[in-house]
XYZ file of C-alpha atoms in Angstrom:
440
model
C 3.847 -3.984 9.001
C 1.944 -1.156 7.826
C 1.833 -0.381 3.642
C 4.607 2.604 3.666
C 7.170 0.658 6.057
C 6.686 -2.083 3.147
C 8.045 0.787 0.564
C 11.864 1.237 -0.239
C 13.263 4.802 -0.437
C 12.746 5.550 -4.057
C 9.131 4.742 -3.632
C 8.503 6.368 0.045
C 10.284 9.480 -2.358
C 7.470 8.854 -5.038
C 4.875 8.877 -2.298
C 5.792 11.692 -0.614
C 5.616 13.498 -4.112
C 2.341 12.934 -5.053
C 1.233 13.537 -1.496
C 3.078 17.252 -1.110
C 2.170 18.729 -4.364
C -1.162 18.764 -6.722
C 1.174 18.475 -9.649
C -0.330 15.625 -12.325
C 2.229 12.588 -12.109
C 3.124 9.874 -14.312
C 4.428 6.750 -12.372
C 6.260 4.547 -14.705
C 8.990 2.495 -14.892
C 10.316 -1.368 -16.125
C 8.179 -4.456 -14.937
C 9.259 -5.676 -11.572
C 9.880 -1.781 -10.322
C 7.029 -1.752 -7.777
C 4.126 0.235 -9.351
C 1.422 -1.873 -8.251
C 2.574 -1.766 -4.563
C 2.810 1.835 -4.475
C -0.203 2.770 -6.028
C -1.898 0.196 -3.143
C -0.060 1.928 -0.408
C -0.927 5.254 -1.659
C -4.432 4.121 -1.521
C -3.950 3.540 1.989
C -2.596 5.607 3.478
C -3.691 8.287 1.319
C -5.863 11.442 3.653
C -7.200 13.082 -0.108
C -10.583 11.991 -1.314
C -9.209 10.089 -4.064
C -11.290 8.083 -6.906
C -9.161 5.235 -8.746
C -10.322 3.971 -12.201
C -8.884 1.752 -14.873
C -9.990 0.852 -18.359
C -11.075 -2.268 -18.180
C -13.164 -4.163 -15.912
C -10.384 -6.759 -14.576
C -7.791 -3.901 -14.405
C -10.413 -1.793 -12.227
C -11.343 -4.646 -9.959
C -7.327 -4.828 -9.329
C -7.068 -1.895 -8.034
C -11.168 -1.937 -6.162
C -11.908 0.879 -8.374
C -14.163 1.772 -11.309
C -13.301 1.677 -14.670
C -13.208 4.745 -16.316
C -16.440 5.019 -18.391
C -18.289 3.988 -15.477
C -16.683 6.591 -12.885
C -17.478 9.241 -15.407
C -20.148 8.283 -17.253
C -18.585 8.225 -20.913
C -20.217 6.541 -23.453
C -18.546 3.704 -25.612
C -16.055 4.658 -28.540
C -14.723 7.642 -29.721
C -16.454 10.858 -27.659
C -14.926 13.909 -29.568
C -17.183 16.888 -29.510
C -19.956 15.043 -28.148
C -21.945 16.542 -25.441
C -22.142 15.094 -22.523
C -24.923 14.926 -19.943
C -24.366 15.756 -16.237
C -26.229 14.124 -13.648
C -26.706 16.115 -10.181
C -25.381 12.907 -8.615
C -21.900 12.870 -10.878
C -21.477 16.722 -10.471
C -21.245 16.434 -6.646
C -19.269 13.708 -6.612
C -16.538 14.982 -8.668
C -16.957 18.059 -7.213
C -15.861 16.434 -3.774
C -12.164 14.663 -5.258
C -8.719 15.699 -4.516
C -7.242 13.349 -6.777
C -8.471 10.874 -9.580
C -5.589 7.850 -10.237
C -5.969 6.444 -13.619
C -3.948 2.886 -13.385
C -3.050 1.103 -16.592
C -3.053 4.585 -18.120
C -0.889 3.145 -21.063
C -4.251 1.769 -22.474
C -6.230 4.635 -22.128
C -6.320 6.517 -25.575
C -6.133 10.254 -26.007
C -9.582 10.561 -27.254
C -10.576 9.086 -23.567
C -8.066 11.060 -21.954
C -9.563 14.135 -23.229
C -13.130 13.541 -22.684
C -11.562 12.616 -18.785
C -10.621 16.397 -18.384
C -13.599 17.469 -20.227
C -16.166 16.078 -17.922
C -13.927 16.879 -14.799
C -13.983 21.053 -16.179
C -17.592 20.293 -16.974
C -18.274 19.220 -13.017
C -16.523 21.257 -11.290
C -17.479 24.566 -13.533
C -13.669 25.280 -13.820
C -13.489 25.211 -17.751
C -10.610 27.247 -17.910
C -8.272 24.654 -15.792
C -6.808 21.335 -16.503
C -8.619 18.689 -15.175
C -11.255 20.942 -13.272
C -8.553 21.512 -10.663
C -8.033 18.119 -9.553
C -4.771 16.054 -9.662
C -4.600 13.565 -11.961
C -1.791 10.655 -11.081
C -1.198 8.195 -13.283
C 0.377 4.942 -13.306
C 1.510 2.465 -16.195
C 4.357 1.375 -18.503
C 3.524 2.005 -22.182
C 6.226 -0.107 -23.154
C 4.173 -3.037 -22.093
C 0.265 -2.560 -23.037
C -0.863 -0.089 -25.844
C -4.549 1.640 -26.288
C -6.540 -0.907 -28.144
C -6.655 0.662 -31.499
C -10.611 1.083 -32.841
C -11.632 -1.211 -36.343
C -13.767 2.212 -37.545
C -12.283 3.714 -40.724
C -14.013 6.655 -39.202
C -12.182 6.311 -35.792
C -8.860 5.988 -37.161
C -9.379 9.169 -39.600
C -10.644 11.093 -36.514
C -7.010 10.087 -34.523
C -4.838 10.554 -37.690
C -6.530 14.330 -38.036
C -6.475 15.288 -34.475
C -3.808 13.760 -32.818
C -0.448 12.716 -33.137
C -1.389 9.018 -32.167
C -3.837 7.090 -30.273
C -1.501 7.588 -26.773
C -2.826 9.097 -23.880
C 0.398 11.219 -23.775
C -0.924 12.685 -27.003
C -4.209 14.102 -25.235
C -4.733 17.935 -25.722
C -4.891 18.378 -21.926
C -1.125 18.080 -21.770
C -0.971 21.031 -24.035
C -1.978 23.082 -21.024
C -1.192 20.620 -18.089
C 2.132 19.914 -17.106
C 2.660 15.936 -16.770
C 5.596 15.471 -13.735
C 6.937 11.709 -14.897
C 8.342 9.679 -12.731
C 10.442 6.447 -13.613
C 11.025 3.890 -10.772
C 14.488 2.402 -10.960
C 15.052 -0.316 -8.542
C 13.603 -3.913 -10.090
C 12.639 -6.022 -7.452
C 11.463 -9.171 -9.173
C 14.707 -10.089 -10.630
C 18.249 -10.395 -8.797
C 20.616 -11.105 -11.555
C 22.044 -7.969 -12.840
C 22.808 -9.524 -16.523
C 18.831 -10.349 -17.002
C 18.144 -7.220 -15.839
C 20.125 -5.459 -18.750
C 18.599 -8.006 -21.365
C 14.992 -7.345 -20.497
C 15.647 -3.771 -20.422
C 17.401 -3.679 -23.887
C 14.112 -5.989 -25.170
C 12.017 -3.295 -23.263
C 13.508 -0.405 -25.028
C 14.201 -2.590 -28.592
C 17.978 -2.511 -28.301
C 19.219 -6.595 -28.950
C 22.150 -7.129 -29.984
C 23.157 -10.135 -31.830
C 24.829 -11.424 -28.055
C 21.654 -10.385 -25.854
C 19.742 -12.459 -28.274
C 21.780 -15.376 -28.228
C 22.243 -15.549 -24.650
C 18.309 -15.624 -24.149
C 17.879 -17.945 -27.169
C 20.562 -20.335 -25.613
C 19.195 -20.360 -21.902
C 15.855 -20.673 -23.641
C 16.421 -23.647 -25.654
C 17.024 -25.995 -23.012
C 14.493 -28.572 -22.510
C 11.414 -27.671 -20.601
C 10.227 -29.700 -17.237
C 6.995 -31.795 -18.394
C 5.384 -30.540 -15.232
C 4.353 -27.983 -13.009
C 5.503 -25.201 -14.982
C 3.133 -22.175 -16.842
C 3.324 -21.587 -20.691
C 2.676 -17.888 -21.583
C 1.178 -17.545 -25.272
C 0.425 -14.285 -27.332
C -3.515 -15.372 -28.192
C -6.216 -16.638 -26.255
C -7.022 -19.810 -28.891
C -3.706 -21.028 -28.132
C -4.236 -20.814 -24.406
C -7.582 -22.483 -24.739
C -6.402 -25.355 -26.752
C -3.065 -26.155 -24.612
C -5.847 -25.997 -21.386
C -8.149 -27.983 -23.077
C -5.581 -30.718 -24.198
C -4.100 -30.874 -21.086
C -7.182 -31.324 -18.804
C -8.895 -33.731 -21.514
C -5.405 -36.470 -21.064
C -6.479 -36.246 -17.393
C -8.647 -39.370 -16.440
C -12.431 -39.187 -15.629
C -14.885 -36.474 -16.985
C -14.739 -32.775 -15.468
C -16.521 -31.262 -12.136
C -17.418 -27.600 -13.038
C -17.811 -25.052 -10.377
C -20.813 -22.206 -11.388
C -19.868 -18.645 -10.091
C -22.355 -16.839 -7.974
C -22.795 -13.308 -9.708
C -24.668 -10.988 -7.766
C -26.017 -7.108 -8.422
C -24.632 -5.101 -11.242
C -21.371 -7.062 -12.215
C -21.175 -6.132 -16.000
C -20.881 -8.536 -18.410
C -18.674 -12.102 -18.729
C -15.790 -10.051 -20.257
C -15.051 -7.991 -16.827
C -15.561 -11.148 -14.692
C -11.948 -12.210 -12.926
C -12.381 -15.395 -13.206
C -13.853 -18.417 -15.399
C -18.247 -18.321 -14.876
C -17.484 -22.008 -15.361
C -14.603 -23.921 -13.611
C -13.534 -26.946 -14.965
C -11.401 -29.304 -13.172
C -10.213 -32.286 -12.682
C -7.904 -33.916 -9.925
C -3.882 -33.027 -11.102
C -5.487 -30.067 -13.066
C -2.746 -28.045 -12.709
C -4.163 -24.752 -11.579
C -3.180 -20.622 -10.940
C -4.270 -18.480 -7.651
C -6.083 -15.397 -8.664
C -6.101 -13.800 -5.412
C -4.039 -13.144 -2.585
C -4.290 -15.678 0.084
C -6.198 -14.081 3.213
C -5.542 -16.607 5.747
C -5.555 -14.458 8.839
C -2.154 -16.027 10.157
C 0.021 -13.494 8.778
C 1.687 -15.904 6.400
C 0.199 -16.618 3.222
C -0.195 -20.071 1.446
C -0.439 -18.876 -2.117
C -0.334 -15.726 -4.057
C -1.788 -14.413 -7.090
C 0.298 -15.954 -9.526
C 1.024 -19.506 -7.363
C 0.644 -22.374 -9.475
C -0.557 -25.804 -7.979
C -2.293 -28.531 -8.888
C -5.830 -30.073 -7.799
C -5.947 -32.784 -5.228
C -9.440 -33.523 -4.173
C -12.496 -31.853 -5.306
C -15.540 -31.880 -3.447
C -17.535 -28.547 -1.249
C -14.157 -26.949 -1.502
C -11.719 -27.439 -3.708
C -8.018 -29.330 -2.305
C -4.518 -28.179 -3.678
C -1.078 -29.041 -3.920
C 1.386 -26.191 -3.488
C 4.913 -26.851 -3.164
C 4.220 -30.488 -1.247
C 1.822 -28.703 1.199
C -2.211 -29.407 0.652
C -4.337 -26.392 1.334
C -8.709 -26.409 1.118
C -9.623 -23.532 -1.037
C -12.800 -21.451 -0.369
C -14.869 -19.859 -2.972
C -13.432 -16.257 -2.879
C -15.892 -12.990 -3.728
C -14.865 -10.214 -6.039
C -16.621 -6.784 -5.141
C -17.662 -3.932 -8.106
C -17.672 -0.790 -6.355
C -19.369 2.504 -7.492
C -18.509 6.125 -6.138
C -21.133 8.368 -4.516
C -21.143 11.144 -2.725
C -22.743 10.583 0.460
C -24.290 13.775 1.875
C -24.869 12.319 5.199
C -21.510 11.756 5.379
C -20.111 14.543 3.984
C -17.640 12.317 2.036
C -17.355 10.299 -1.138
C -17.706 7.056 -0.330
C -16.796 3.497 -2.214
C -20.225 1.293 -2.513
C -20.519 -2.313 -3.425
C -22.567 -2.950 -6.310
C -21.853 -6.337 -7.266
C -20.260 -9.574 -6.376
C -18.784 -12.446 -8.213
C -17.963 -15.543 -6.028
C -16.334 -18.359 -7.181
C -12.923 -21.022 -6.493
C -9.907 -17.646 -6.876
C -8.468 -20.639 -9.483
C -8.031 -20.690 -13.297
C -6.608 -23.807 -15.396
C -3.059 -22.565 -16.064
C -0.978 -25.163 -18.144
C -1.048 -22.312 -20.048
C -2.028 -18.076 -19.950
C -1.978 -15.192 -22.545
C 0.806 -12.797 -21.805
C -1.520 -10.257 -21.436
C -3.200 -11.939 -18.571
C 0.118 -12.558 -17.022
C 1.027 -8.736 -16.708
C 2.072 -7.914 -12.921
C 2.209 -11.470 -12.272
C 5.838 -12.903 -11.280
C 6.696 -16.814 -12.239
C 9.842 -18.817 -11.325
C 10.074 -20.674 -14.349
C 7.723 -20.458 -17.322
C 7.751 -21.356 -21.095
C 7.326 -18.425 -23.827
C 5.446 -19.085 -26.718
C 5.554 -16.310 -29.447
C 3.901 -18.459 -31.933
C 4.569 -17.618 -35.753
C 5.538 -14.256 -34.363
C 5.178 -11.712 -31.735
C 2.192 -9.284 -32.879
C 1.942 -6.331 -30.298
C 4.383 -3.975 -29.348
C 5.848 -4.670 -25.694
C 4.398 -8.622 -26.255
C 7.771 -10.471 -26.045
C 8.880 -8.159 -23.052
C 6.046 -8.319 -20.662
C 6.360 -12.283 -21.243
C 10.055 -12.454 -20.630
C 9.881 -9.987 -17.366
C 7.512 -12.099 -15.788
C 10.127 -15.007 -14.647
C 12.431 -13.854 -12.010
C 15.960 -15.595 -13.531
C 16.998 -16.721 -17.031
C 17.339 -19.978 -15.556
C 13.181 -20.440 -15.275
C 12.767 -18.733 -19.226
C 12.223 -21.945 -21.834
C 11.442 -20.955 -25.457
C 9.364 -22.877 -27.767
C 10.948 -21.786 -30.700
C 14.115 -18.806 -30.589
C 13.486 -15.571 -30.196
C 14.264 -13.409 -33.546
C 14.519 -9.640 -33.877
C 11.036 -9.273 -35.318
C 9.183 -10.275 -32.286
C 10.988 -7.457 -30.104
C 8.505 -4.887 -31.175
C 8.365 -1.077 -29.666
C 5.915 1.068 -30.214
C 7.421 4.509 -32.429
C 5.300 6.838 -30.749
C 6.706 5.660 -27.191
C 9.976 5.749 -28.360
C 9.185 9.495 -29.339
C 7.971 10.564 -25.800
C 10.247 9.306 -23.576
C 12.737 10.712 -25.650
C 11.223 14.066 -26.194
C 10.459 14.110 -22.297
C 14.275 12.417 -21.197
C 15.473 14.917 -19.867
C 12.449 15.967 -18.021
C 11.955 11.964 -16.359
C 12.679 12.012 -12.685
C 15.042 9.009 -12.072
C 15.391 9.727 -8.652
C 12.686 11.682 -6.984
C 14.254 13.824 -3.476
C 11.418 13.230 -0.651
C 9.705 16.311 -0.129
C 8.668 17.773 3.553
C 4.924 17.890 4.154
């Protein structure tokens, strides 16, 4: 099966959109909707010279890009006016793209979003056109992750003087470049009509008093005292329910030491632990795909199991089945233009080998974004702190029949972002809902 005869219409429409035209695209739309998969089949099947970055170092290697200060050589923090170098070697690469996807765009702020278009104008000696001339296609839901706002008083004066906020849909590009948006429509992780109009009224901060009740009620059941995930808003709460957990196991820990090879960055970027601790009945999470060979996979990213013999290789339980697990290698890439080649091409610059497994009695909900559970158990703690926080944790489970609460849900923890809620209502009418295929 090839990666477009995986796509349904509305994305095959999507596709054929950002394929046809050189118009700058927005791909959003609720969690579940299929973003991920189209941006990978784009990739593809894609014939454009096209460079894909992301923010952060996880986010990048998710996509087996670059993040974005890497592919264009940014520095750190806010950039404003600051001038920026130009390397022979950047100039001809950029100089040789079609299109430049930014995933996870909703975390990119407008500061970065602007110093994106600067450098691409600055490479390409087009100063006088958006982006240098290249499409720009974009993919993310801002009503789940927001720009990390910066702890400089400085910083902050700099955004409240020059910009409405910190969005990327604030940048002063989009004064001159038209942004096409496009909302996917169709959810595909859940079936059940009724969830799907809860989440969506917690995505878009609209819960009334019988929403809330019905997903306080199906929450408060009791939870299953095994095999199930609990998704928590900070990482010391994660650490601690981990911890516990593996600590009540008997006998002491075997740790498993990644392999880190060539530039890799620093621990932060790394997709999984440098040090693995387990135990036998750890129970554990996938982190990659399974690549098998025999067309079927064991696990995804996302399965949960738990640890049956450790040894060379690492033995686990997954739905009554035991399956070895390899050590699995992550690859940084970098792109260069290769002159030899007359192409840009996508170079491995470092590696990071280790079990694709991660202790998972418990996650934060921000590591669990574009994962999908059957069951888990949502812990706001005293209270739900980031806009989109409760929803992302709530559209991970595919029925309301796997959500448990550890304490009800009230209407401060369903939090949405103003200045979202002021451009997708200022753009509404302007959204494409459902995008006609266009001839080649």
């Amino acid at each position: 099966m090839t990666a477009r005869t995986q796509l349904s219409p509305e994305q095959l429409a999507v596709l054929g959109l950002i394929e046809s035209t050189r118009e700058h695209v927005f791909v959003t739309g609720r969690a579940g909707t299929g973003k991920s998969t189209l941006l990978q089949s784009f990739l593809a099947t894609t014939e454009r010279t096209v460079v894909v970055s992301a923010p952060t170092g996880v986010a990048a290697l998710n996509v087996g890009g670059q993040t974005i200060h890497s592919l264009f050589r940014l520095p750190i923090g806010l950039i404003a006016d600051q001038e920026l170098d130009l390397s022979r070697e950047l100039r001809t690469l950029l100089q040789s793209v079609d299109t430049v996807v930014i995933d996870e765009v909703s975390m990119v702020s407008a500061d970065l979003m602007d110093a994106i278009d600067r450098r691409l104008r600055q490479a390409r000696g087009r100063r006088h056109e958006p982006f240098g001339g290249v499409q720009v296609v974009l993919f993310g839901d801002p009503y789940q992750l927001a720009p990390v706002p910066g702890r400089d008083e400085g910083e902050r004066a700099y955004y409240a003087d020059h910009y409405r906020s910190m969005w990327f849909f604030d940048a002063a590009v989009w004064n001159e470049a038209d942004l096409r948006i496009v909302e996917l429509q169709t959810i595909h992780r859940q079936q059940d009509e009724a969830f799907r109009a809860m989440l969506s009224a917690v995505r878009h901060g609209e819960v009334t008093q019988e929403i809330g009740g019905a997903l306080n009620q199906a929450g408060a059941r009791p939870a299953p005292a095994e095999g199930i995930l609990t998704l928590a808003t900070t990482n010391a709460t994660v650490t601690r329910i981990n911890q516990d957990a593996l600590r009540r196991l008997p006998g002491a820990p075997k740790t498993a030491r990644a392999d880190v090879a060539g530039d890799f960055g620093t621990k932060g970027g790394y997709p999984a632990d440098e040090a693995l601790e387990l135990k036998v009945g750890a129970q554990v999470m996938f982190l990659r795909n399974d690549t098998g060979g025999d067309g079927h996979p064991r696990w995804v990213n996302g399965t949960l199991g738990t640890v049956e013999r450790i040894g060379k290789t690492v033995w686990v339980e997954v739905d009554g089945e035991s399956h070895e697990v390899l050590p699995a290698t992550w690859e940084k890439y970098k792109y260069t233009y290769s002159a030899a080649r007359k192409q840009v091409t996508k170079d491995i610059v470092g590696e990071f080998t280790q079990f694709p497994l991660r202790l998972a009695w418990a996650v934060t909900i921000h590591k669990s974004q574009g994962q999908t559970y059957d069951a888990a158990i949502v812990d706001l703690g005293p209270r739900a702190f980031a806009p989109g926080q409760a929803y992302v944790a709530l559209s991970r489970i595919r029925s309301i029949e796997g959500l448990y609460l550890t304490r009800p849900m009230r209407p401060s923890d369903v939090i949405v972002d103003d200045d979202v809620r002021r451009f997708m209502a200022e753009a509404g009418p302007a959204i494409d809902r459902a995008v006609e295929p266009r001839s080649r």
